Amino acid sequence: MTSVVEAPPGSRVQLRLLAGTHDGRLDSHLAQHGRLPVLDAAQVIGLARDAGLTGRGGAGFPVWRKLSAVAAAGRPPVVIANGAEGEPASGKDRALLTYAPNLVLDGLQLAALGAQSAVLYVPAAAHRPLQTLIDARRRAGLDRVPVRLVAAPDAFVAGEETAAAAAVAGRGAVPADKLVRITESGPGGSPTLVQNVETLAHLAMIARYGPGWFRAAGTADEPGTFLATISGAVASPGVVEAGYGVALGDLISAAGGATSALSAVLVGGYHGGWVPAAAALPVSRAALTAYGASPGAGVIVALPRHACGLMETARIAGYLADQAAGQCGPCVNGLPRLASTLTDLAHRRARPGLPAEVDRLARLVTGRGACRHPDGTARLILSAMHAFEPDVAAHLAGRCLAAGASR
Amino acid sequence: MSRLHVDWTACDGRGLCAELLPELLAEDDWGYPVPKGDLTVPPALEPAARQAVDRCPALALRLTAVSAERAPASS
Ligand SMILES: Cc1cc2nc3c(=O)[nH]c(=O)nc-3n(C[C@H](O)[C@H](O)[C@H](O)COP(=O)(O)O)c2cc1C
Ligand code: SF4
Ligand code: SF4
């Protein structure tokens, strides 16, 4: 799912990273954007701060603060461009690495000024064309810090930042305890910076066109554009770019429009939350907090009215429980119990106290893992219990409200 | 003041710590500790917390100084 969908006239969909020829070639990239300006590390931090750039990998953390923390460690860091994209409903990093890989590699150089090594962490299937490009850029004298490709395994948690750092250090791609922050000391002992590939592409644009230009898209509090992967009940699933605050309806119509009436939309992916299918709802952290959701890594899944939201959430919860990295007791035991309890509710195997038990388990696992996988899973499930409240009541009474329910 | 840190990748859930520090920790359905708050250790509980750290069979517990601000939180 890497097609880039076209912006329908009049919508707030706005192409920046994906504007222009986007054929992935170095010559068209240089013709379109030219070379990067020469900057030092302090200037890059200043630009990221003035632009208000936040991470596009899910957590939305201010980029300048991570850059500063790594700089403050005072030793040459390892810098990792994270293109693992373990989330099955996401395709935006793959699209970006296909259509505009040079922006990612430019951004990696900016983040890696003074670094000992720069790594592009992406699934092995994407390596061949990227290696060719990395070689061409090196020959053209574009990349001062040599870039190494490391294979990201196909697993949900492989893109978590300590898992990425572990894989780059030659260990298994599983998350680590965070008593010591990797920005201070990563698995190999060096300060380690992990940024999502899209974050780095935005950084490359900011270096050329400035923080003021960047802030012209999005909202005052959440500036810039983001890549959204839109799937589910839409006519042309794909990747779209828009400013934060774009109306949910504009994103859905950019993906060809809904193919049937929608009952809800999952925003932020498998660690995200269900929101009403309201066309005017702004896709921003500020507007989505009320639903326990956030734009996250831009994953949008449209749920048709004939599908049951509890069934769909139970399916995702089962997948997420399977993907637990097998390390932390509360996650390893709690997520399967949580998923099976929700599955009982979805299949109308009703028993007294079922919703309360889902709620209790979701709260029990939250905050009790080396990574935020249990937290994200719990967030999704709690949002489903809220968004599908009438369905919960119907299921407890042995009925299902979804039009296409089979029994 | 200090704070108790649980390394969840190491903890094997025998629940010894919850017995030594019932003021700070409960036990979940599987025997793993459940923090009752943010695990800040009041001075009066410092000796018990130290004992829990020393006796944890999985070396999963640490006492850390509560500093003003920690470097970036991650996801
Ligand atoms: C279970 C889990 C999986 C994650 N997977 C990815 C991923 O595939 N790609 C990614 O960029 N970030 C992923 N993240 C977020 C990273 O931990 C990290 O916050 C991010 O890569 C930092 O880059 P950013 O600040 O530029 O977003 C994941 C987080 C968790 C908890
Ligand atoms: S919290 Fe779960 S997914 Fe994260 S490291 Fe622990 S076991 Fe793995
Ligand atoms: S004593 Fe150690 S291993 Fe046992 S439950 Fe507590 S933290 Fe886990």
Coordinates of C-alpha atoms and ligand atoms in Angstrom, one line a residue:
Chain A
M1 CA 0.0 0.0 0.0
T2 CA 2.4 2.7 -1.1
S3 CA 0.3 4.6 -3.7
V4 CA 0.3 8.3 -3.1
V5 CA -3.2 9.6 -3.5
E6 CA -4.0 12.9 -5.2
A7 CA -5.4 15.8 -3.3
P8 CA -9.0 16.5 -4.3
P9 CA -9.6 20.2 -5.1
G10 CA -10.5 22.4 -2.2
S11 CA -9.3 20.0 0.5
R12 CA -6.7 20.8 3.1
V13 CA -4.5 17.9 1.9
Q14 CA -1.1 19.4 1.2
L15 CA 1.8 17.8 -0.4
R16 CA 5.3 18.8 0.7
L17 CA 7.5 15.7 1.3
L18 CA 5.6 14.0 -1.5
A19 CA 5.4 17.0 -3.9
G20 CA 7.0 17.1 -7.3
T21 CA 8.4 14.2 -9.3
H22 CA 8.9 11.8 -6.3
D23 CA 10.7 9.2 -8.4
G24 CA 13.3 8.6 -5.8
R25 CA 16.2 9.6 -8.1
L26 CA 19.1 11.7 -6.9
D27 CA 19.2 13.9 -10.0
S28 CA 15.5 14.8 -9.7
H29 CA 15.9 15.4 -6.0
L30 CA 18.8 17.8 -6.6
A31 CA 16.9 19.5 -9.4
Q32 CA 13.9 20.0 -7.1
H33 CA 15.5 20.9 -3.8
G34 CA 19.2 21.5 -4.5
R35 CA 21.9 20.6 -2.0
L36 CA 21.5 21.0 1.7
P37 CA 22.9 24.3 3.2
V38 CA 26.0 23.9 5.3
L39 CA 24.9 24.0 9.0
D40 CA 26.5 23.1 12.3
A41 CA 24.8 21.0 15.0
A42 CA 23.7 24.0 17.1
Q43 CA 22.0 25.5 14.0
V44 CA 20.2 22.3 13.3
I45 CA 18.9 22.2 16.9
G46 CA 17.8 25.8 16.6
L47 CA 16.0 25.2 13.4
A48 CA 14.2 22.1 14.8
R49 CA 13.2 24.1 17.8
D50 CA 12.0 27.2 15.9
A51 CA 10.0 25.0 13.5
G52 CA 8.4 23.1 16.4
L53 CA 9.2 19.8 14.7
T54 CA 8.0 16.8 16.6
G55 CA 8.6 13.1 16.0
R56 CA 6.5 11.4 13.3
G57 CA 7.1 7.8 14.6
G58 CA 4.2 7.9 17.1
A59 CA 5.1 9.6 20.3
G60 CA 5.3 13.2 18.9
F61 CA 8.3 14.2 21.1
P62 CA 10.0 17.5 20.3
V63 CA 13.0 16.8 18.0
W64 CA 15.2 19.6 19.3
R65 CA 15.2 18.2 22.8
K66 CA 16.4 14.8 21.7
L67 CA 19.1 16.4 19.5
S68 CA 20.2 18.5 22.5
A69 CA 20.3 15.5 24.9
V70 CA 22.5 13.6 22.5
A71 CA 24.7 16.6 22.0
A72 CA 25.0 17.1 25.8
A73 CA 26.3 13.6 26.2
G74 CA 29.5 15.0 24.7
R75 CA 30.6 11.9 22.8
P76 CA 30.1 11.1 19.1
P77 CA 26.6 9.5 18.9
V78 CA 25.2 6.7 16.8
V79 CA 22.3 8.1 14.8
I80 CA 19.5 5.8 13.5
A81 CA 16.9 6.7 10.9
N82 CA 14.0 4.4 11.9
G83 CA 12.1 3.1 9.0
A84 CA 11.1 -0.2 10.6
E85 CA 7.4 0.6 10.4
G86 CA 6.3 -2.5 12.2
E87 CA 2.7 -1.4 12.3
P88 CA 0.7 -3.4 9.7
A89 CA -1.7 -0.6 8.9
S90 CA 1.1 1.9 8.2
G91 CA 2.7 2.3 4.8
K92 CA 3.9 5.9 4.9
D93 CA 7.6 5.2 5.8
R94 CA 7.8 2.7 2.9
A95 CA 6.2 5.2 0.6
L96 CA 8.6 7.9 1.7
L97 CA 11.6 5.7 1.2
T98 CA 10.3 4.8 -2.2
Y99 CA 9.3 8.3 -3.4
A100 CA 11.6 10.7 -1.5
P101 CA 14.4 8.7 0.0
N102 CA 16.9 11.5 -0.6
L103 CA 15.0 13.7 1.9
V104 CA 15.4 11.0 4.5
L105 CA 19.1 10.6 3.8
D106 CA 19.6 14.4 3.9
G107 CA 17.8 14.6 7.2
L108 CA 19.9 11.7 8.6
Q109 CA 23.1 13.7 7.7
L110 CA 21.7 16.8 9.5
A111 CA 21.0 14.7 12.6
A112 CA 24.3 12.9 12.4
L113 CA 26.6 16.0 12.3
G114 CA 29.5 14.9 14.4
A115 CA 28.3 11.4 14.7
Q116 CA 30.5 8.3 14.6
S117 CA 28.0 6.4 12.5
A118 CA 24.7 6.9 10.7
V119 CA 22.3 4.0 10.2
L120 CA 19.2 3.5 8.0
Y121 CA 17.1 0.8 9.8
V122 CA 14.6 -0.6 7.3
P123 CA 13.2 -4.0 6.3
A124 CA 15.7 -6.0 4.2
A125 CA 13.3 -6.0 1.2
A126 CA 13.9 -2.3 0.8
H127 CA 17.7 -2.5 1.0
R128 CA 18.8 -3.0 -2.6
P129 CA 17.6 0.3 -4.2
L130 CA 18.6 2.2 -1.0
Q131 CA 22.1 0.8 -1.1
T132 CA 22.5 2.0 -4.7
L133 CA 21.3 5.4 -3.7
I134 CA 23.6 5.6 -0.7
D135 CA 26.5 4.7 -2.9
A136 CA 25.5 7.4 -5.5
R137 CA 25.2 10.0 -2.8
R138 CA 28.6 9.2 -1.4
R139 CA 30.2 9.4 -4.9
A140 CA 28.5 12.8 -5.3
G141 CA 30.0 14.0 -2.0
L142 CA 26.7 14.5 -0.4
D143 CA 27.1 12.4 2.7
R144 CA 30.0 13.3 5.1
V145 CA 29.0 10.6 7.6
P146 CA 28.9 7.2 5.9
V147 CA 25.5 5.5 6.0
R148 CA 25.0 1.9 6.9
L149 CA 21.9 -0.2 6.2
V150 CA 20.6 -2.5 9.0
A151 CA 17.7 -4.9 8.5
A152 CA 14.6 -4.3 10.6
P153 CA 12.8 -7.6 11.3
D154 CA 9.1 -7.8 10.5
A155 CA 7.7 -7.5 14.0
F156 CA 5.6 -4.9 15.7
V157 CA 8.0 -4.0 18.4
A158 CA 11.1 -4.0 16.1
G159 CA 10.7 -0.3 15.6
E160 CA 10.6 0.7 19.2
E161 CA 13.6 2.8 19.7
T162 CA 15.6 0.7 22.1
A163 CA 14.8 -2.3 19.9
A164 CA 16.1 -0.4 16.9
A165 CA 19.2 0.5 18.9
A166 CA 19.7 -3.1 19.9
A167 CA 19.4 -4.4 16.3
V168 CA 21.9 -1.8 15.1
A169 CA 24.3 -3.0 17.8
G170 CA 24.0 -6.5 16.4
R171 CA 21.6 -7.9 19.0
G172 CA 18.0 -9.0 18.8
A173 CA 15.5 -6.3 17.9
V174 CA 13.7 -6.3 21.3
P175 CA 13.1 -3.3 23.6
A176 CA 15.4 -2.7 26.6
D177 CA 14.9 -1.4 30.1
K178 CA 15.1 2.4 30.2
L179 CA 16.8 3.1 33.5
V180 CA 19.6 4.6 31.4
R181 CA 18.3 6.6 28.5
I182 CA 19.8 5.6 25.1
T183 CA 20.4 9.3 24.4
E184 CA 23.0 9.1 27.2
S185 CA 24.3 5.6 26.6
G186 CA 22.9 3.1 24.1
P187 CA 23.5 -0.6 23.8
G188 CA 27.1 -0.1 22.5
G189 CA 27.8 2.5 25.1
S190 CA 27.5 5.5 22.8
P191 CA 24.8 8.1 23.0
T192 CA 22.1 7.0 20.5
L193 CA 19.6 9.0 18.6
V194 CA 16.6 7.3 17.0
Q195 CA 14.3 9.4 14.8
N196 CA 11.6 8.2 12.5
V197 CA 12.5 8.5 8.8
E198 CA 9.6 11.0 8.2
T199 CA 10.9 13.2 11.0
L200 CA 14.3 13.4 9.3
A201 CA 12.7 14.2 5.9
H202 CA 10.9 17.2 7.5
L203 CA 14.2 18.3 9.0
A204 CA 15.8 18.3 5.6
M205 CA 12.9 20.5 4.3
I206 CA 13.2 22.9 7.3
A207 CA 17.0 23.2 6.7
R208 CA 16.2 24.4 3.1
Y209 CA 13.0 26.4 3.4
G210 CA 13.1 27.5 7.0
P211 CA 11.0 27.2 10.2
G212 CA 8.6 30.0 9.0
W213 CA 7.8 28.0 5.9
F214 CA 7.3 24.8 7.9
R215 CA 4.9 26.6 10.3
A216 CA 2.7 27.8 7.4
A217 CA 1.1 24.3 7.5
G218 CA -0.6 22.7 10.4
T219 CA -1.7 24.6 13.5
A220 CA 0.2 27.0 15.8
D221 CA 0.6 24.3 18.4
E222 CA 1.2 21.4 16.0
P223 CA 3.0 22.8 13.0
G224 CA 3.8 21.2 9.7
T225 CA 2.5 18.3 7.7
F226 CA 2.4 14.6 8.4
L227 CA 2.0 11.5 6.3
A228 CA -1.2 9.6 6.8
T229 CA -1.8 6.0 5.7
I230 CA -5.5 5.6 5.1
S231 CA -7.1 2.2 4.8
G232 CA -10.3 0.3 5.6
A233 CA -13.6 1.2 3.9
V234 CA -12.1 3.7 1.4
A235 CA -12.0 3.6 -2.4
S236 CA -8.3 4.2 -2.8
P237 CA -6.3 3.2 0.3
G238 CA -2.9 4.9 0.3
V239 CA -0.6 7.5 1.7
V240 CA -1.6 11.2 1.9
E241 CA 0.1 14.3 3.3
A242 CA -1.7 17.0 5.2
G243 CA -1.2 19.7 7.8
Y244 CA -2.0 18.8 11.4
G245 CA -5.6 19.9 12.1
V246 CA -6.8 18.7 8.7
A247 CA -10.4 17.6 8.8
L248 CA -10.8 13.8 9.1
G249 CA -13.3 14.0 6.1
D250 CA -10.6 15.6 3.9
L251 CA -8.3 12.7 4.6
I252 CA -11.0 10.2 3.9
S253 CA -12.0 11.9 0.6
A254 CA -8.3 12.1 -0.4
A255 CA -8.3 8.3 -0.2
G256 CA -11.2 8.1 -2.6
G257 CA -14.0 8.6 0.0
A258 CA -15.8 6.1 2.1
T259 CA -17.1 3.0 0.3
S260 CA -20.0 2.7 2.7
A261 CA -21.4 4.4 5.8
L262 CA -18.7 4.5 8.5
S263 CA -19.3 3.7 12.2
A264 CA -16.0 4.9 13.5
V265 CA -12.4 5.6 12.5
L266 CA -9.2 4.3 14.1
V267 CA -6.7 7.1 14.4
G268 CA -3.1 6.6 15.4
G269 CA -3.0 2.9 14.5
Y270 CA -2.9 -0.2 16.6
H271 CA -1.7 1.9 19.6
G272 CA -4.2 4.6 18.8
G273 CA -7.9 5.2 19.5
W274 CA -11.3 5.0 17.9
V275 CA -13.0 8.3 17.1
P276 CA -16.4 9.1 15.7
A277 CA -16.5 9.1 11.9
A278 CA -17.1 12.9 11.9
A279 CA -16.0 14.7 8.8
A280 CA -15.2 17.9 10.5
L281 CA -13.1 16.4 13.3
P282 CA -9.6 17.9 13.2
V283 CA -6.8 15.4 13.1
S284 CA -4.5 17.0 15.7
R285 CA -3.4 16.0 19.2
A286 CA -5.4 18.8 20.7
A287 CA -8.7 17.7 19.1
L288 CA -8.2 13.9 19.5
T289 CA -7.1 13.9 23.2
A290 CA -10.8 13.9 24.1
Y291 CA -11.1 10.5 22.5
G292 CA -7.9 9.1 24.1
A293 CA -6.3 9.3 20.6
S294 CA -3.6 11.2 18.8
P295 CA -2.4 11.4 15.2
G296 CA 0.4 9.1 16.3
A297 CA 2.2 7.8 13.2
G298 CA -0.7 8.9 10.9
V299 CA -2.5 5.6 10.6
I300 CA -6.2 6.0 9.7
V301 CA -8.5 3.0 9.4
A302 CA -12.2 3.6 8.4
L303 CA -14.6 1.1 9.9
P304 CA -17.7 0.4 7.8
R305 CA -21.1 0.2 9.6
H306 CA -21.6 -3.4 8.7
A307 CA -18.4 -4.4 10.6
C308 CA -18.4 -4.8 14.4
G309 CA -16.0 -2.5 16.2
L310 CA -15.6 -4.9 19.1
M311 CA -14.7 -7.7 16.8
E312 CA -12.2 -5.6 14.9
T313 CA -10.6 -4.4 18.2
A314 CA -10.5 -8.0 19.5
R315 CA -8.7 -9.1 16.4
I316 CA -6.1 -6.3 16.7
A317 CA -5.7 -7.0 20.4
G318 CA -5.0 -10.6 19.6
Y319 CA -2.4 -9.6 17.1
L320 CA -0.8 -7.2 19.6
A321 CA -0.7 -9.8 22.4
D322 CA 1.1 -12.1 19.9
Q323 CA 3.6 -9.4 19.2
A324 CA 4.6 -8.8 22.9
A325 CA 8.4 -9.3 22.9
G326 CA 8.2 -12.1 25.5
Q327 CA 10.3 -10.2 28.1
C328 CA 8.1 -8.5 30.7
G329 CA 5.7 -10.5 32.9
P330 CA 2.8 -8.0 33.0
C331 CA 2.8 -7.6 29.2
V332 CA 3.4 -11.3 28.4
N333 CA 0.6 -12.4 30.7
G334 CA -1.6 -9.4 30.7
L335 CA -2.0 -8.8 27.0
P336 CA -3.2 -12.3 26.1
R337 CA -5.7 -12.2 29.0
L338 CA -6.9 -8.8 27.9
A339 CA -7.3 -9.9 24.3
S340 CA -9.2 -13.1 25.3
T341 CA -11.5 -11.2 27.6
L342 CA -12.3 -8.7 24.9
T343 CA -12.7 -11.6 22.4
D344 CA -15.3 -13.1 24.8
L345 CA -17.2 -9.8 24.7
A346 CA -16.9 -9.6 20.9
H347 CA -18.2 -13.1 20.5
R348 CA -21.1 -12.4 22.9
R349 CA -19.9 -15.0 25.4
A350 CA -21.3 -12.7 28.0
R351 CA -20.8 -13.1 31.7
P352 CA -21.3 -10.6 34.5
G353 CA -18.6 -8.0 35.0
L354 CA -17.0 -8.6 31.5
P355 CA -16.6 -4.9 30.7
A356 CA -15.3 -4.1 34.2
E357 CA -12.7 -6.9 33.8
V358 CA -11.5 -5.5 30.4
D359 CA -11.2 -2.1 32.1
R360 CA -9.3 -3.5 35.1
L361 CA -6.8 -5.5 32.9
A362 CA -6.2 -2.5 30.6
R363 CA -5.3 -0.4 33.6
L364 CA -3.3 -3.2 35.2
V365 CA -0.9 -3.6 32.3
T366 CA -0.4 0.2 31.6
G367 CA 3.1 1.4 32.5
R368 CA 4.4 -2.0 33.4
G369 CA 6.7 -2.9 30.6
A370 CA 10.1 -2.0 29.3
C371 CA 8.4 -0.3 26.4
R372 CA 5.0 1.3 25.8
H373 CA 3.5 -1.7 24.0
P374 CA 1.2 -2.6 26.9
D375 CA 0.2 1.1 27.3
G376 CA -0.6 1.5 23.6
T377 CA -2.6 -1.8 23.6
A378 CA -4.6 -0.7 26.7
R379 CA -5.3 2.7 25.1
L380 CA -6.7 1.1 22.0
I381 CA -9.0 -1.2 24.0
L382 CA -10.2 1.5 26.4
S383 CA -11.1 3.7 23.5
A384 CA -13.0 0.9 21.9
M385 CA -15.0 0.3 25.1
H386 CA -15.9 4.0 25.0
A387 CA -16.5 4.4 21.3
F388 CA -18.6 1.2 21.0
E389 CA -20.5 1.6 24.3
P390 CA -23.9 0.8 22.6
D391 CA -22.3 -2.3 21.0
V392 CA -21.0 -3.4 24.4
A393 CA -24.5 -3.2 25.9
A394 CA -25.9 -5.1 22.9
H395 CA -23.3 -7.8 23.1
L396 CA -24.0 -8.3 26.8
A397 CA -27.6 -8.8 25.8
G398 CA -26.5 -11.4 23.2
R399 CA -27.1 -9.1 20.1
C400 CA -24.8 -7.3 17.7
L401 CA -25.6 -3.9 16.2
A402 CA -23.3 -4.3 13.1
A403 CA -25.6 -4.7 10.1
G404 CA -23.5 -7.5 8.6
A405 CA -23.1 -9.5 11.8
S406 CA -23.3 -13.2 11.1
R407 CA -25.0 -14.3 14.2
Chain B
M1 CA 14.7 11.1 48.1
S2 CA 14.9 8.1 45.9
R3 CA 12.6 6.2 43.6
L4 CA 12.3 2.5 43.0
H5 CA 12.8 1.3 39.5
V6 CA 11.6 -2.1 38.2
D7 CA 13.4 -3.6 35.2
W8 CA 10.4 -5.5 33.8
T9 CA 12.6 -7.5 31.4
A10 CA 14.4 -9.0 34.4
C11 CA 11.6 -9.4 37.0
D12 CA 10.4 -13.0 37.3
G13 CA 7.5 -12.3 39.5
R14 CA 8.1 -14.2 42.6
G15 CA 6.6 -11.3 44.5
L16 CA 9.2 -11.0 47.2
C17 CA 9.4 -7.2 46.8
A18 CA 5.6 -6.8 47.4
E19 CA 6.0 -8.7 50.7
L20 CA 8.9 -6.5 51.8
L21 CA 7.3 -3.2 50.6
P22 CA 3.5 -3.6 50.9
E23 CA 3.3 0.2 51.3
L24 CA 4.6 0.7 47.7
L25 CA 3.8 -2.5 45.9
A26 CA 0.9 -4.9 45.5
E27 CA 1.0 -8.1 43.5
D28 CA -0.9 -8.7 40.2
D29 CA -2.7 -11.9 39.1
W30 CA 0.6 -13.5 38.1
G31 CA 2.8 -12.4 41.0
Y32 CA 4.4 -9.4 39.4
P33 CA 4.6 -6.2 41.4
V34 CA 2.1 -3.5 40.9
P35 CA 3.3 0.0 41.9
K36 CA 0.7 1.7 44.2
G37 CA 2.0 5.2 43.1
D38 CA 5.0 6.6 41.3
L39 CA 7.4 4.5 43.5
T40 CA 8.9 7.5 45.2
V41 CA 10.4 6.1 48.4
P42 CA 9.6 8.1 51.5
P43 CA 12.6 8.3 53.9
A44 CA 11.0 6.0 56.4
L45 CA 10.7 3.2 53.8
E46 CA 14.3 3.6 52.5
P47 CA 15.7 0.7 54.6
A48 CA 12.9 -1.7 53.4
A49 CA 13.4 -0.5 49.8
R50 CA 17.1 -1.2 50.1
Q51 CA 16.5 -4.6 51.4
A52 CA 14.1 -5.3 48.5
V53 CA 16.7 -4.2 46.0
D54 CA 19.4 -6.4 47.7
R55 CA 17.1 -9.5 48.0
C56 CA 15.4 -9.4 44.5
P57 CA 16.6 -12.7 43.0
A58 CA 16.4 -11.4 39.5
L59 CA 18.4 -8.2 40.3
A60 CA 15.4 -6.3 38.8
L61 CA 15.2 -3.5 41.3
R62 CA 17.2 -0.3 41.5
L63 CA 17.0 2.7 43.7
T64 CA 17.6 5.9 41.8
A65 CA 18.0 9.5 43.1
V66 CA 15.0 11.6 42.2
S67 CA 16.6 14.3 40.1
A68 CA 15.0 17.6 38.9
E69 CA 14.4 16.6 35.3
R70 CA 15.3 13.5 33.4
A71 CA 16.4 13.5 29.8
P72 CA 13.8 13.0 27.1
A73 CA 11.1 10.5 27.8
S74 CA 10.8 8.0 25.0
S75 CA 7.8 6.1 23.7
Ligands
LIG1 C1 5.9 -1.1 20.3 C2 6.4 0.1 19.6 C3 6.7 0.1 18.3 C4 7.2 1.2 17.6 N1 7.5 1.0 16.3 C5 8.0 2.1 15.6 C6 8.3 2.0 14.2 O1 8.1 1.0 13.6 N2 8.9 3.1 13.6 C7 9.1 4.3 14.3 O2 9.6 5.3 13.7 N3 8.8 4.4 15.6 C8 8.3 3.3 16.3 N4 8.0 3.5 17.6 C9 8.4 4.7 18.3 C10 9.9 4.7 18.7 O3 10.0 4.1 20.0 C11 10.5 6.1 18.8 O4 9.7 6.9 19.6 C12 10.6 6.8 17.4 O5 11.2 6.0 16.5 C13 11.4 8.1 17.6 O6 11.4 8.8 16.4 P1 10.6 10.2 16.3 O7 10.8 11.0 17.6 O8 11.2 10.8 15.1 O9 9.2 9.8 16.1 C14 7.5 2.4 18.3 C15 7.2 2.4 19.7 C16 6.6 1.3 20.3 C17 6.3 1.4 21.8
SF4_2 S1 6.5 -4.4 27.4 FE1 5.9 -6.2 26.2 S2 6.5 -5.6 24.1 FE2 7.6 -4.2 25.5 S3 9.6 -5.1 25.9 FE3 8.2 -5.8 27.5 S4 7.4 -7.8 26.7 FE4 8.3 -6.7 25.0
SF4_3 S1 11.6 -9.4 44.0 FE1 12.4 -8.9 42.0 S2 11.9 -10.7 40.7 FE2 10.6 -10.8 42.5 S3 8.7 -9.8 41.9 FE3 10.0 -8.2 42.9 S4 11.1 -7.3 41.2 FE4 10.3 -9.2 40.4

